[in-house]
Amino acid sequence: MPKQCFGTSHVPLSPAVRAGDMVYVSGQVPVGGDGLVVKGGIAEQTEQVLQNVKAALALAGCTMDDVVKTTVWLEDARDFGMFNTVYARHFPKNPPARTTVESRMMIDIKIEVEAVAYKPL
């Protein structure tokens, strides 16, 4: 089955790719529409990242309700509580499966999130 890529990026990746009924969202970082990392702490950066996940999903005709799995990288595990508070607002019922790890980031950010959604064609 052919894959369908959605959106464009300034790096060699697609924000979202559909393969059959599955949609894979590349890791989203806390960059706003102006291309700059949002100011603030983990709460502000988590909010921006999840808005970016939502926008990437929309490119493929999906919503946050279609997400079945996320992977989260936190720069500092001590941010887990505040991250979880913001994250829970975006998945108020039937949250997806999730893996969360502490990791050094590629740029000076606090969080990155990738998502997998299921949406039958």
mmCIF file of C-alpha atoms in Angstrom:
data_model
loop_
_atom_site.group_PDB
_atom_site.id
_atom_site.type_symbol
_atom_site.label_atom_id
_atom_site.label_comp_id
_atom_site.label_asym_id
_atom_site.label_seq_id
_atom_site.Cartn_x
_atom_site.Cartn_y
_atom_site.Cartn_z
ATOM 1 C CA MET A 1 0.000 0.000 0.000
ATOM 2 C CA PRO A 2 1.443 3.417 -0.907
ATOM 3 C CA LYS A 3 2.204 5.995 1.717
ATOM 4 C CA GLN A 4 0.936 9.555 1.570
ATOM 5 C CA CYS A 5 3.022 12.393 3.007
ATOM 6 C CA PHE A 6 1.446 15.580 4.361
ATOM 7 C CA GLY A 7 2.944 19.013 4.894
ATOM 8 C CA THR A 8 6.401 20.380 4.355
ATOM 9 C CA SER A 9 9.325 21.007 6.621
ATOM 10 C CA HIS A 10 12.648 22.836 6.489
ATOM 11 C CA VAL A 11 14.349 19.534 7.424
ATOM 12 C CA PRO A 12 14.164 16.225 5.519
ATOM 13 C CA LEU A 13 10.980 14.822 7.071
ATOM 14 C CA SER A 14 7.224 14.949 6.641
ATOM 15 C CA PRO A 15 5.166 16.297 9.538
ATOM 16 C CA ALA A 16 2.682 13.450 8.989
ATOM 17 C CA VAL A 17 2.597 10.305 6.864
ATOM 18 C CA ARG A 18 -0.386 8.034 6.249
ATOM 19 C CA ALA A 19 0.245 4.334 5.664
ATOM 20 C CA GLY A 20 -3.127 2.647 5.249
ATOM 21 C CA ASP A 21 -5.257 3.357 8.295
ATOM 22 C CA MET A 22 -2.294 4.547 10.364
ATOM 23 C CA VAL A 23 -0.967 8.123 10.543
ATOM 24 C CA TYR A 24 2.519 8.757 11.888
ATOM 25 C CA VAL A 25 3.343 12.243 13.167
ATOM 26 C CA SER A 26 7.014 13.173 13.288
ATOM 27 C CA GLY A 27 8.417 14.435 16.573
ATOM 28 C CA GLN A 28 7.020 17.898 17.200
ATOM 29 C CA VAL A 29 9.008 20.552 19.035
ATOM 30 C CA PRO A 30 7.893 23.789 20.761
ATOM 31 C CA VAL A 31 8.270 26.054 17.742
ATOM 32 C CA GLY A 32 5.549 28.598 17.033
ATOM 33 C CA GLY A 33 4.255 29.826 13.698
ATOM 34 C CA ASP A 34 7.121 32.328 13.564
ATOM 35 C CA GLY A 35 9.654 29.476 13.512
ATOM 36 C CA LEU A 36 11.037 30.346 16.953
ATOM 37 C CA VAL A 37 11.089 28.242 20.107
ATOM 38 C CA VAL A 38 8.318 29.497 22.389
ATOM 39 C CA LYS A 39 9.400 31.327 25.495
ATOM 40 C CA GLY A 40 8.580 29.904 28.885
ATOM 41 C CA GLY A 41 8.937 26.669 30.767
ATOM 42 C CA ILE A 42 7.675 23.149 30.349
ATOM 43 C CA ALA A 43 3.991 24.154 30.512
ATOM 44 C CA GLU A 44 4.264 26.644 27.646
ATOM 45 C CA GLN A 45 6.475 24.349 25.586
ATOM 46 C CA THR A 46 4.199 21.340 26.134
ATOM 47 C CA GLU A 47 1.180 23.384 25.060
ATOM 48 C CA GLN A 48 2.934 24.467 21.846
ATOM 49 C CA VAL A 49 4.147 20.948 21.077
ATOM 50 C CA LEU A 50 0.660 19.496 21.466
ATOM 51 C CA GLN A 51 -0.792 22.259 19.287
ATOM 52 C CA ASN A 52 1.814 21.297 16.675
ATOM 53 C CA VAL A 53 0.841 17.611 16.984
ATOM 54 C CA LYS A 54 -2.798 18.623 16.498
ATOM 55 C CA ALA A 55 -1.911 20.643 13.378
ATOM 56 C CA ALA A 56 0.137 17.778 11.893
ATOM 57 C CA LEU A 57 -2.729 15.356 12.536
ATOM 58 C CA ALA A 58 -5.152 17.722 10.806
ATOM 59 C CA LEU A 59 -3.029 17.587 7.645
ATOM 60 C CA ALA A 60 -3.942 13.890 7.453
ATOM 61 C CA GLY A 61 -7.592 14.384 8.428
ATOM 62 C CA CYS A 62 -7.124 13.245 12.032
ATOM 63 C CA THR A 63 -7.758 14.701 15.472
ATOM 64 C CA MET A 64 -6.268 14.113 18.894
ATOM 65 C CA ASP A 65 -9.102 11.593 19.472
ATOM 66 C CA ASP A 66 -7.521 9.366 16.786
ATOM 67 C CA VAL A 67 -4.148 9.158 18.571
ATOM 68 C CA VAL A 68 -3.384 5.653 19.842
ATOM 69 C CA LYS A 69 0.266 6.097 20.930
ATOM 70 C CA THR A 70 2.634 8.909 21.806
ATOM 71 C CA THR A 71 6.311 8.986 22.597
ATOM 72 C CA VAL A 72 7.552 11.873 24.727
ATOM 73 C CA TRP A 73 11.075 13.058 25.352
ATOM 74 C CA LEU A 74 11.603 15.407 28.297
ATOM 75 C CA GLU A 75 14.878 17.258 28.735
ATOM 76 C CA ASP A 76 14.453 17.038 32.528
ATOM 77 C CA ALA A 77 12.480 14.303 34.298
ATOM 78 C CA ARG A 78 11.663 16.791 37.074
ATOM 79 C CA ASP A 79 9.281 18.457 34.563
ATOM 80 C CA PHE A 80 7.135 15.310 34.392
ATOM 81 C CA GLY A 81 4.401 16.543 36.758
ATOM 82 C CA MET A 82 3.769 19.835 34.981
ATOM 83 C CA PHE A 83 4.054 18.162 31.564
ATOM 84 C CA ASN A 84 1.482 15.570 32.651
ATOM 85 C CA THR A 85 -0.943 18.285 33.764
ATOM 86 C CA VAL A 86 -0.860 19.989 30.342
ATOM 87 C CA TYR A 87 -0.867 16.676 28.448
ATOM 88 C CA ALA A 88 -3.980 15.491 30.316
ATOM 89 C CA ARG A 89 -5.948 18.524 29.100
ATOM 90 C CA HIS A 90 -5.324 17.437 25.490
ATOM 91 C CA PHE A 91 -6.385 13.828 26.137
ATOM 92 C CA PRO A 92 -9.234 14.193 28.685
ATOM 93 C CA LYS A 93 -10.780 10.774 27.980
ATOM 94 C CA ASN A 94 -9.368 7.515 26.643
ATOM 95 C CA PRO A 95 -5.762 8.774 26.533
ATOM 96 C CA PRO A 96 -3.396 7.011 24.149
ATOM 97 C CA ALA A 97 -0.691 4.598 25.193
ATOM 98 C CA ARG A 98 2.434 6.603 26.007
ATOM 99 C CA THR A 99 6.144 6.228 26.542
ATOM 100 C CA THR A 100 7.945 9.079 28.335
ATOM 101 C CA VAL A 101 11.712 9.261 28.717
ATOM 102 C CA GLU A 102 14.323 11.785 29.778
ATOM 103 C CA SER A 103 16.703 12.644 26.964
ATOM 104 C CA ARG A 104 19.225 15.173 25.798
ATOM 105 C CA MET A 105 17.626 17.212 23.003
ATOM 106 C CA MET A 106 18.969 18.145 19.583
ATOM 107 C CA ILE A 107 18.231 21.848 20.176
ATOM 108 C CA ASP A 108 17.677 23.924 23.328
ATOM 109 C CA ILE A 109 14.121 22.771 24.123
ATOM 110 C CA LYS A 110 12.413 21.010 27.010
ATOM 111 C CA ILE A 111 10.144 18.545 25.162
ATOM 112 C CA GLU A 112 9.450 16.662 21.928
ATOM 113 C CA VAL A 113 6.402 14.517 21.168
ATOM 114 C CA GLU A 114 5.624 12.118 18.326
ATOM 115 C CA ALA A 115 2.259 10.476 17.782
ATOM 116 C CA VAL A 116 0.639 7.570 15.977
ATOM 117 C CA ALA A 117 -3.028 7.803 15.027
ATOM 118 C CA TYR A 118 -5.507 5.250 13.694
ATOM 119 C CA LYS A 119 -8.087 6.561 11.242
ATOM 120 C CA PRO A 120 -9.645 4.141 8.732
ATOM 121 C CA LEU A 121 -9.662 5.417 5.160
#
